[in-house]
Amino acid sequence: MASKGKCPLRTDFYLLLLGILSCILTCFGFNLDVRFPVIKEGKTKGSFFGFSVALHNQTEGSQRYLLLTGAPKEKALPQLKVNETGAVYSCPITTETSDCTRMDLVSSASSLEMVEGMWLGVAIASQSAEAGGHVLACGHRYVSLLKGASDQFRMIGKCYVRGNDLTFDPNDEWQSYSYEGCNPNFYMEEEGLCNMGISAGISTTDVFTGSPGSYFWQGNVHVTWRDPTPGNSWDYISKNMDKMGKHYSYIGYSVLEGQKVLSKDSYTVVTGAPRYEHKGSVLLVLNGNNKLTVKHVLNGEQVGSYFGNSIAIADLNNDDWNDLIVGAPFYFDRKKEEGGAVYVYMNENGSFQETASIVLCGPAGSGFGMAVAAIGDINQDGFPDFAVGAPFYDTGRVYIWMGSKQLISQKPSQVIAGSDLTNGGFQTFGYSISGGMDMDENSYPDVLVGSLDDRVALLRARPVIHLDKTFTVQPSTINTTMCSPGEQSCVTAQVCFSYTLSTGNEDFKRNITVKYTVMADWGRRSTRLRFLDNKQDSFTGYLSMPSTKCQVLKLSLVDHIRDKLAPVVFLLNVSLHEPVPRVRKSLQNLDAFPVFSDKQSLLGKAQINFQKACGTDDKCTSNLQLMAEFADEHHKPYPSQGGVQVMQYNTTVKKVILMVNVTNKPAPGKLAEDAHQAMLNITVPSSLRYSAIRLTSQDIPPSDIECKFEETLLCDLGNPFVGGKMVSFLIIFETLITLYTREVVSQLQLSTISEQSDLSPVPVILKVEFTIQTTFLVTPPQVQTYFSGTVMGESAMKSTSDVGSLVEYSFSVTMQGEALGSMGTIGVEIAWPYEVANGKWLLYISEILTTGTSESHCVPPGNIVNTLNLIVSERNPRRQKREASTTAPMKIEPQAAISQQAHRQETIWLDCMHGTARCMTFSCPLHNMSTSAKVIVRARVWNSTMLEDYSKASRVTVKGRASLKLITSIPTLKMNSDTREFSLDIDPVLMEEKVYTAPLWIVILAVLAGVLLLGLIVLILWKCGFFKRANRRQMYEAKAQKAEMKIQPSETERLTDEC
């Protein structure tokens, strides 16, 4: 595909700007003039004046050049009594825009034809290659009417031929013949809807027309041959193509005829079929004696691209064979944003390759290739050229490609937009194109461009001249001791110019003016020479000719020249000085506005040198060598691994030093002459900040070393850096290293204007291993842990409180510096003693909590947390939302302190390292940890194991281990492993005998029994009269009786009496 490349520019900096100007002149402003176009306007808006165009040379009646243009939607002549027929107009070459004349083609119509809407002018052509050539015009929607029981309408199309003076001569066989090539007696299966004339042309002997509607829209080409012998034009032969069974191919949509296509002598008909096999094709048809025979078919490459919509032939490489140009205006490539394509097939001695030699593409949606045309050799370089229209890009564009001995260039030599034309008013410029005829007789063919805007424009070609220039500067070497600065002229520059016309016409003696600019010491910030005439470093002058003209310029030196090593470069830039156009009613003569050839170099270059003391060859050859390495604040170089220095970085490192050593000393096979303008350019990586420089060598005074930091650190090592010397210095940087820093790379580039070819960038690489600084702390339980009670089996346990005493460990991690983010994760790896050696439970994990991370729980794989799925007693189901978001350590359940029993065994150690316990290792990654996080492990001492196996121990001490690990895929990210050991002391308590407590039912029964017994006793006493009291008389009688009997009262009675 064509690449929309830019113009090639010179790579040298001092030629950049002038290269751009030169490119603009040659690439986008060659010799088709846009300032003085000939604009013609249609008489009726919307008539499509400009739909088709042709150039015509009238030699009969009067000598003049005419612009022919079709207007297929033009109103009909009044006498026809129809609304619209279309028309063809002829326009003279004048500055007037509305002086076109309508040709008399259809002035009457019979009852057996319908001319309403026939689109007369859809195709027009001129036989101007021949003296007195005819003009052809067609209307493809012409209808023939068949009378009968019901009228039959046959849209067969019709063409008209008129004489050289555009009038009708009934005695001329060319004109009197009725060009209705299709038989109207059949319908679309034959040629009843053939639409003949949608494309057409006329050659020396043939009238050829395309009829895409023939044979179910297969299409056809009709050729009418006439005997070119004078007086024998009545002799003609009609030829067409056979049925091919290619329905809906539209053969004949475009058509042309020419020699040197398939044969040097025979004519070849070339026709486009834009729907052939859906991708479109171009058919090369041999024009035989009585028949048209298809010899070759070139196929398109994209469905719907309309390959063959437009065609042209031209001998682009001047090998005496016509090459083929094919337009496909609806080609598109979304990825490249291209729209429309033109395929160029180079002729190989009468044959063509299946694929195009080159494909040119236009902007998306531009319709690039809607029109293609051979336009002759518009720059007269010996190679025919061609034009391509892109009417739907902005205001429309026409692209000009120049023929060449080599393959056609991908970029056009000129691009003309509709908006470029003065008073153009175009919106679809480039819809139709015709060229190849010199309309203003300046020996350069011109180009006529049509549009759908009811206007056309003739673009005339400007004369092309070849400029011969000579540019010299003397002397070749400046001796500053013999030439003092000031008014004395030590240097002279001479320019000489002459020109020739590209046509070779030696009679062309137009007085042209060349504008030239000479720049002295070009490309330097401060120049060392100036012109005496204007005291500047550039001089602009003008030379008028046709004969050779020369100019001598004098220059002098400036004061205090520092650089005497670099040559003094002189640059010459040349352009044409055009006169200001005068306002005139007549057509502007373009001989006054020639252009330089597009192959013309408009730049010249020369250089001279200062005399130097640098050996017999007058060249200073230096031997600058560089060594550099990174070091720490104590000037100790960092160690190397595999040839690369490695720094163990942490946040305490504040400075990094780059130690630099530069020498200019002789070596075997190498001189060490002065290094003029020796510079060292040092790139400062983003992870470092330049701080200071410190000179450490004594060979060069400190004042000779000067460093400036902008985007890079640029150090001037002296001018010159004397041979045999050395300089060493330290560059101090402050660190801006982050977790994302893999390495620190600084490029050091030595430069000098002396001769030295081995100065290459020296990369100094410091690999950074970032060591993360962390603090790891293990907090044991805050309350002493005991075991006691009775043995309980697993199946009897319902909650974790049935297991035993609660144990809670906190593993706290604090990190200095920035968070790891996506770089990695810090993990706490714990070796947890969960069983004793015999496989019994030891410390049963109930839950693992985390704080300071994106997750509130740690759930390691392997079902190691709450393996038995017990109810976790540590959790408080009534916690509020705020309390739940911040996990606090669980309050340890206190144990009753009871005095120990008699003497017990010594302390027993349960340690996985010694095989007395079994550990399971799990890891809790601290995801999205910022600066601190905590892992809280809650577990229960398995009380039953303690009672069964260690009841006689005075203390059981359990040991575990926790480590801090870095989980990352970054090899330069490091962290020192931190392992902490933790232990748990478990003490037994004295098991006292518990007071027997009777069950409740026994208590109730005993109370009831007591109440019944008491009631029974009371009843017996009552029956015995125990509760019956004696009256006072009986009491006294009793007492009297006792007294008589002298019986002593009992103690009870006595006390009763006293009371």
PDB file of C-alpha atoms in Angstrom, residues 129-315:
ATOM      1  CA  ALA A 129      -4.563  13.891 -31.933  1.00  0.00           C
ATOM      2  CA  GLU A 130      -5.545  14.280 -35.556  1.00  0.00           C
ATOM      3  CA  ALA A 131      -5.692  17.551 -37.465  1.00  0.00           C
ATOM      4  CA  GLY A 132      -9.329  18.575 -37.738  1.00  0.00           C
ATOM      5  CA  GLY A 133     -10.316  15.967 -35.176  1.00  0.00           C
ATOM      6  CA  HIS A 134     -13.927  15.258 -34.299  1.00  0.00           C
ATOM      7  CA  VAL A 135     -15.753  15.547 -30.977  1.00  0.00           C
ATOM      8  CA  LEU A 136     -17.769  12.752 -29.353  1.00  0.00           C
ATOM      9  CA  ALA A 137     -20.566  13.147 -26.786  1.00  0.00           C
ATOM     10  CA  CYS A 138     -22.811  10.481 -25.258  1.00  0.00           C
ATOM     11  CA  GLY A 139     -25.941  10.112 -23.158  1.00  0.00           C
ATOM     12  CA  HIS A 140     -26.252   6.636 -21.654  1.00  0.00           C
ATOM     13  CA  ARG A 141     -29.893   7.032 -20.526  1.00  0.00           C
ATOM     14  CA  TYR A 142     -31.272   7.633 -24.026  1.00  0.00           C
ATOM     15  CA  VAL A 143     -34.442   5.516 -24.542  1.00  0.00           C
ATOM     16  CA  SER A 144     -35.656   3.904 -27.761  1.00  0.00           C
ATOM     17  CA  LEU A 145     -39.417   3.339 -27.887  1.00  0.00           C
ATOM     18  CA  LEU A 146     -40.880   0.198 -29.449  1.00  0.00           C
ATOM     19  CA  LYS A 147     -44.496   0.650 -30.518  1.00  0.00           C
ATOM     20  CA  GLY A 148     -46.943  -2.204 -30.224  1.00  0.00           C
ATOM     21  CA  ALA A 149     -49.808  -3.478 -28.097  1.00  0.00           C
ATOM     22  CA  SER A 150     -47.951  -1.951 -25.219  1.00  0.00           C
ATOM     23  CA  ASP A 151     -45.073   0.433 -25.639  1.00  0.00           C
ATOM     24  CA  GLN A 152     -41.663  -1.002 -24.802  1.00  0.00           C
ATOM     25  CA  PHE A 153     -38.968   1.299 -23.449  1.00  0.00           C
ATOM     26  CA  ARG A 154     -35.361   0.358 -24.126  1.00  0.00           C
ATOM     27  CA  MET A 155     -32.651   2.401 -22.366  1.00  0.00           C
ATOM     28  CA  ILE A 156     -29.908   1.724 -24.894  1.00  0.00           C
ATOM     29  CA  GLY A 157     -27.993   5.033 -24.839  1.00  0.00           C
ATOM     30  CA  LYS A 158     -26.756   7.081 -27.750  1.00  0.00           C
ATOM     31  CA  CYS A 159     -23.640   8.975 -28.871  1.00  0.00           C
ATOM     32  CA  TYR A 160     -23.135  11.910 -31.223  1.00  0.00           C
ATOM     33  CA  VAL A 161     -20.118  12.930 -33.313  1.00  0.00           C
ATOM     34  CA  ARG A 162     -19.546  16.526 -34.390  1.00  0.00           C
ATOM     35  CA  GLY A 163     -16.944  18.143 -36.574  1.00  0.00           C
ATOM     36  CA  ASN A 164     -13.808  19.926 -35.541  1.00  0.00           C
ATOM     37  CA  ASP A 165     -15.698  23.215 -35.378  1.00  0.00           C
ATOM     38  CA  LEU A 166     -18.346  21.532 -33.173  1.00  0.00           C
ATOM     39  CA  THR A 167     -21.038  21.801 -35.843  1.00  0.00           C
ATOM     40  CA  PHE A 168     -22.967  19.073 -37.659  1.00  0.00           C
ATOM     41  CA  ASP A 169     -22.039  18.183 -41.252  1.00  0.00           C
ATOM     42  CA  PRO A 170     -24.519  15.679 -42.736  1.00  0.00           C
ATOM     43  CA  ASN A 171     -22.044  14.811 -45.464  1.00  0.00           C
ATOM     44  CA  ASP A 172     -19.486  13.593 -42.970  1.00  0.00           C
ATOM     45  CA  GLU A 173     -19.855   9.843 -42.458  1.00  0.00           C
ATOM     46  CA  TRP A 174     -18.420  10.183 -38.941  1.00  0.00           C
ATOM     47  CA  GLN A 175     -21.267  12.520 -37.987  1.00  0.00           C
ATOM     48  CA  SER A 176     -24.215  11.170 -39.935  1.00  0.00           C
ATOM     49  CA  TYR A 177     -23.833   7.662 -38.584  1.00  0.00           C
ATOM     50  CA  SER A 178     -26.274   6.811 -35.786  1.00  0.00           C
ATOM     51  CA  TYR A 179     -24.243   5.595 -32.838  1.00  0.00           C
ATOM     52  CA  GLU A 180     -26.801   3.337 -31.272  1.00  0.00           C
ATOM     53  CA  GLY A 181     -24.774   0.203 -30.854  1.00  0.00           C
ATOM     54  CA  CYS A 182     -27.339  -1.831 -28.928  1.00  0.00           C
ATOM     55  CA  ASN A 183     -30.281  -3.732 -30.440  1.00  0.00           C
ATOM     56  CA  PRO A 184     -33.490  -2.474 -28.762  1.00  0.00           C
ATOM     57  CA  ASN A 185     -35.613  -5.411 -29.936  1.00  0.00           C
ATOM     58  CA  PHE A 186     -34.717  -7.482 -26.893  1.00  0.00           C
ATOM     59  CA  TYR A 187     -34.800  -6.822 -23.186  1.00  0.00           C
ATOM     60  CA  MET A 188     -32.080  -6.982 -20.551  1.00  0.00           C
ATOM     61  CA  GLU A 189     -31.099 -10.569 -21.404  1.00  0.00           C
ATOM     62  CA  GLU A 190     -29.587  -9.058 -24.547  1.00  0.00           C
ATOM     63  CA  GLU A 191     -28.974  -5.335 -24.965  1.00  0.00           C
ATOM     64  CA  GLY A 192     -32.324  -3.736 -24.259  1.00  0.00           C
ATOM     65  CA  LEU A 193     -30.873  -1.962 -21.196  1.00  0.00           C
ATOM     66  CA  CYS A 194     -27.257  -1.636 -22.314  1.00  0.00           C
ATOM     67  CA  ASN A 195     -26.677   2.022 -21.224  1.00  0.00           C
ATOM     68  CA  MET A 196     -24.220   2.522 -24.052  1.00  0.00           C
ATOM     69  CA  GLY A 197     -22.136   5.685 -23.757  1.00  0.00           C
ATOM     70  CA  ILE A 198     -21.523   5.722 -20.021  1.00  0.00           C
ATOM     71  CA  SER A 199     -17.909   5.687 -21.190  1.00  0.00           C
ATOM     72  CA  ALA A 200     -16.622   6.490 -24.640  1.00  0.00           C
ATOM     73  CA  GLY A 201     -13.649   7.595 -26.701  1.00  0.00           C
ATOM     74  CA  ILE A 202     -12.624   8.387 -30.251  1.00  0.00           C
ATOM     75  CA  SER A 203      -9.339   7.573 -31.949  1.00  0.00           C
ATOM     76  CA  THR A 204      -7.977   7.984 -35.461  1.00  0.00           C
ATOM     77  CA  THR A 205     -10.113   5.156 -36.812  1.00  0.00           C
ATOM     78  CA  ASP A 206     -12.472   4.093 -34.032  1.00  0.00           C
ATOM     79  CA  VAL A 207     -15.392   5.223 -31.973  1.00  0.00           C
ATOM     80  CA  PHE A 208     -15.499   2.983 -28.889  1.00  0.00           C
ATOM     81  CA  THR A 209     -18.213   2.987 -26.257  1.00  0.00           C
ATOM     82  CA  GLY A 210     -18.947   1.024 -23.129  1.00  0.00           C
ATOM     83  CA  SER A 211     -22.368  -0.480 -22.409  1.00  0.00           C
ATOM     84  CA  PRO A 212     -22.336  -1.999 -18.886  1.00  0.00           C
ATOM     85  CA  GLY A 213     -26.029  -3.088 -19.044  1.00  0.00           C
ATOM     86  CA  SER A 214     -25.681  -5.626 -21.841  1.00  0.00           C
ATOM     87  CA  TYR A 215     -26.455  -9.310 -21.204  1.00  0.00           C
ATOM     88  CA  PHE A 216     -27.895  -9.064 -17.707  1.00  0.00           C
ATOM     89  CA  TRP A 217     -25.382  -6.342 -16.839  1.00  0.00           C
ATOM     90  CA  GLN A 218     -22.406  -8.360 -17.934  1.00  0.00           C
ATOM     91  CA  GLY A 219     -21.515  -5.390 -20.069  1.00  0.00           C
ATOM     92  CA  ASN A 220     -20.009  -4.941 -23.493  1.00  0.00           C
ATOM     93  CA  VAL A 221     -17.779  -2.704 -25.585  1.00  0.00           C
ATOM     94  CA  HIS A 222     -18.813  -1.476 -29.031  1.00  0.00           C
ATOM     95  CA  VAL A 223     -16.206  -0.368 -31.571  1.00  0.00           C
ATOM     96  CA  THR A 224     -17.058   1.284 -34.880  1.00  0.00           C
ATOM     97  CA  TRP A 225     -14.088   1.291 -37.230  1.00  0.00           C
ATOM     98  CA  ARG A 226     -13.866   3.624 -40.208  1.00  0.00           C
ATOM     99  CA  ASP A 227     -11.433   3.516 -43.061  1.00  0.00           C
ATOM    100  CA  PRO A 228      -8.961   6.380 -42.476  1.00  0.00           C
ATOM    101  CA  THR A 229      -8.223   6.623 -46.203  1.00  0.00           C
ATOM    102  CA  PRO A 230      -9.501   9.997 -47.471  1.00  0.00           C
ATOM    103  CA  GLY A 231     -12.824   9.542 -49.214  1.00  0.00           C
ATOM    104  CA  ASN A 232     -13.366   6.054 -47.781  1.00  0.00           C
ATOM    105  CA  SER A 233     -14.842   6.972 -44.420  1.00  0.00           C
ATOM    106  CA  TRP A 234     -18.116   5.392 -45.520  1.00  0.00           C
ATOM    107  CA  ASP A 235     -16.434   2.017 -45.057  1.00  0.00           C
ATOM    108  CA  TYR A 236     -16.933   0.908 -41.464  1.00  0.00           C
ATOM    109  CA  ILE A 237     -16.998  -2.222 -39.348  1.00  0.00           C
ATOM    110  CA  SER A 238     -18.914  -2.620 -36.073  1.00  0.00           C
ATOM    111  CA  LYS A 239     -17.388  -4.923 -33.478  1.00  0.00           C
ATOM    112  CA  ASN A 240     -18.293  -5.925 -29.960  1.00  0.00           C
ATOM    113  CA  MET A 241     -17.583  -8.589 -27.339  1.00  0.00           C
ATOM    114  CA  ASP A 242     -19.270 -11.957 -26.924  1.00  0.00           C
ATOM    115  CA  LYS A 243     -21.455 -13.150 -24.095  1.00  0.00           C
ATOM    116  CA  MET A 244     -19.248 -14.380 -21.287  1.00  0.00           C
ATOM    117  CA  GLY A 245     -21.856 -15.371 -18.693  1.00  0.00           C
ATOM    118  CA  LYS A 246     -20.388 -12.809 -16.261  1.00  0.00           C
ATOM    119  CA  HIS A 247     -23.667 -11.259 -15.160  1.00  0.00           C
ATOM    120  CA  TYR A 248     -23.569  -7.986 -13.226  1.00  0.00           C
ATOM    121  CA  SER A 249     -19.904  -7.332 -13.991  1.00  0.00           C
ATOM    122  CA  TYR A 250     -20.428  -3.888 -15.610  1.00  0.00           C
ATOM    123  CA  ILE A 251     -17.927  -4.444 -18.419  1.00  0.00           C
ATOM    124  CA  GLY A 252     -17.604  -1.170 -20.292  1.00  0.00           C
ATOM    125  CA  TYR A 253     -18.023   1.038 -17.204  1.00  0.00           C
ATOM    126  CA  SER A 254     -14.777   2.678 -18.322  1.00  0.00           C
ATOM    127  CA  VAL A 255     -13.095   2.245 -21.697  1.00  0.00           C
ATOM    128  CA  LEU A 256     -10.122   3.468 -23.688  1.00  0.00           C
ATOM    129  CA  GLU A 257      -8.097   2.345 -26.686  1.00  0.00           C
ATOM    130  CA  GLY A 258      -4.449   2.592 -27.536  1.00  0.00           C
ATOM    131  CA  GLN A 259      -1.438   1.062 -29.168  1.00  0.00           C
ATOM    132  CA  LYS A 260       1.676  -0.337 -27.466  1.00  0.00           C
ATOM    133  CA  VAL A 261      -0.359  -2.092 -24.822  1.00  0.00           C
ATOM    134  CA  LEU A 262      -0.430  -5.723 -25.922  1.00  0.00           C
ATOM    135  CA  SER A 263       1.099  -5.042 -29.312  1.00  0.00           C
ATOM    136  CA  LYS A 264       3.294  -2.356 -30.819  1.00  0.00           C
ATOM    137  CA  ASP A 265       1.048  -1.885 -33.868  1.00  0.00           C
ATOM    138  CA  SER A 266      -2.414  -3.222 -33.054  1.00  0.00           C
ATOM    139  CA  TYR A 267      -4.939  -1.354 -30.992  1.00  0.00           C
ATOM    140  CA  THR A 268      -5.896  -2.729 -27.605  1.00  0.00           C
ATOM    141  CA  VAL A 269      -9.201  -1.904 -25.973  1.00  0.00           C
ATOM    142  CA  VAL A 270      -8.909  -1.532 -22.207  1.00  0.00           C
ATOM    143  CA  THR A 271     -12.166  -1.622 -20.265  1.00  0.00           C
ATOM    144  CA  GLY A 272     -13.029  -1.597 -16.594  1.00  0.00           C
ATOM    145  CA  ALA A 273     -15.585  -3.930 -14.997  1.00  0.00           C
ATOM    146  CA  PRO A 274     -15.865  -2.716 -11.382  1.00  0.00           C
ATOM    147  CA  ARG A 275     -18.185  -5.570 -10.287  1.00  0.00           C
ATOM    148  CA  TYR A 276     -16.402  -8.383 -12.074  1.00  0.00           C
ATOM    149  CA  GLU A 277     -16.118 -11.278  -9.557  1.00  0.00           C
ATOM    150  CA  HIS A 278     -17.224  -8.730  -6.913  1.00  0.00           C
ATOM    151  CA  LYS A 279     -13.703  -7.263  -6.651  1.00  0.00           C
ATOM    152  CA  GLY A 280     -13.626  -5.616 -10.042  1.00  0.00           C
ATOM    153  CA  SER A 281     -11.388  -6.254 -13.036  1.00  0.00           C
ATOM    154  CA  VAL A 282      -9.783  -4.626 -16.035  1.00  0.00           C
ATOM    155  CA  LEU A 283     -10.031  -6.498 -19.327  1.00  0.00           C
ATOM    156  CA  LEU A 284      -7.395  -6.135 -22.040  1.00  0.00           C
ATOM    157  CA  VAL A 285      -9.188  -6.769 -25.339  1.00  0.00           C
ATOM    158  CA  LEU A 286      -7.471  -7.211 -28.673  1.00  0.00           C
ATOM    159  CA  ASN A 287      -9.175  -5.147 -31.379  1.00  0.00           C
ATOM    160  CA  GLY A 288      -9.103  -7.596 -34.275  1.00  0.00           C
ATOM    161  CA  ASN A 289     -10.456  -7.264 -37.777  1.00  0.00           C
ATOM    162  CA  ASN A 290     -14.018  -8.242 -36.995  1.00  0.00           C
ATOM    163  CA  LYS A 291     -14.069  -9.115 -33.326  1.00  0.00           C
ATOM    164  CA  LEU A 292     -13.029  -8.017 -29.870  1.00  0.00           C
ATOM    165  CA  THR A 293     -11.144 -10.797 -28.071  1.00  0.00           C
ATOM    166  CA  VAL A 294     -10.320 -10.745 -24.358  1.00  0.00           C
ATOM    167  CA  LYS A 295      -6.599 -11.480 -23.964  1.00  0.00           C
ATOM    168  CA  HIS A 296      -5.896 -10.730 -20.323  1.00  0.00           C
ATOM    169  CA  VAL A 297      -7.826  -9.931 -17.136  1.00  0.00           C
ATOM    170  CA  LEU A 298      -6.359  -8.022 -14.179  1.00  0.00           C
ATOM    171  CA  ASN A 299      -8.348  -8.578 -10.994  1.00  0.00           C
ATOM    172  CA  GLY A 300      -8.913  -6.270  -8.044  1.00  0.00           C
ATOM    173  CA  GLU A 301      -8.008  -7.193  -4.497  1.00  0.00           C
ATOM    174  CA  GLN A 302     -10.923  -5.985  -2.351  1.00  0.00           C
ATOM    175  CA  VAL A 303     -14.654  -6.584  -2.615  1.00  0.00           C
ATOM    176  CA  GLY A 304     -16.554  -3.415  -3.375  1.00  0.00           C
ATOM    177  CA  SER A 305     -13.455  -1.324  -4.115  1.00  0.00           C
ATOM    178  CA  TYR A 306     -14.757  -0.594  -7.652  1.00  0.00           C
ATOM    179  CA  PHE A 307     -11.476  -1.579  -9.227  1.00  0.00           C
ATOM    180  CA  GLY A 308     -11.689  -0.427 -12.857  1.00  0.00           C
ATOM    181  CA  ASN A 309     -13.915   2.577 -12.168  1.00  0.00           C
ATOM    182  CA  SER A 310     -11.331   4.694 -14.006  1.00  0.00           C
ATOM    183  CA  ILE A 311      -8.417   3.731 -16.263  1.00  0.00           C
ATOM    184  CA  ALA A 312      -5.579   5.423 -18.123  1.00  0.00           C
ATOM    185  CA  ILE A 313      -2.513   4.387 -20.139  1.00  0.00           C
ATOM    186  CA  ALA A 314       0.818   6.189 -20.378  1.00  0.00           C
ATOM    187  CA  ASP A 315       4.428   5.254 -21.056  1.00  0.00           C
TER     188      ASP A 315
END
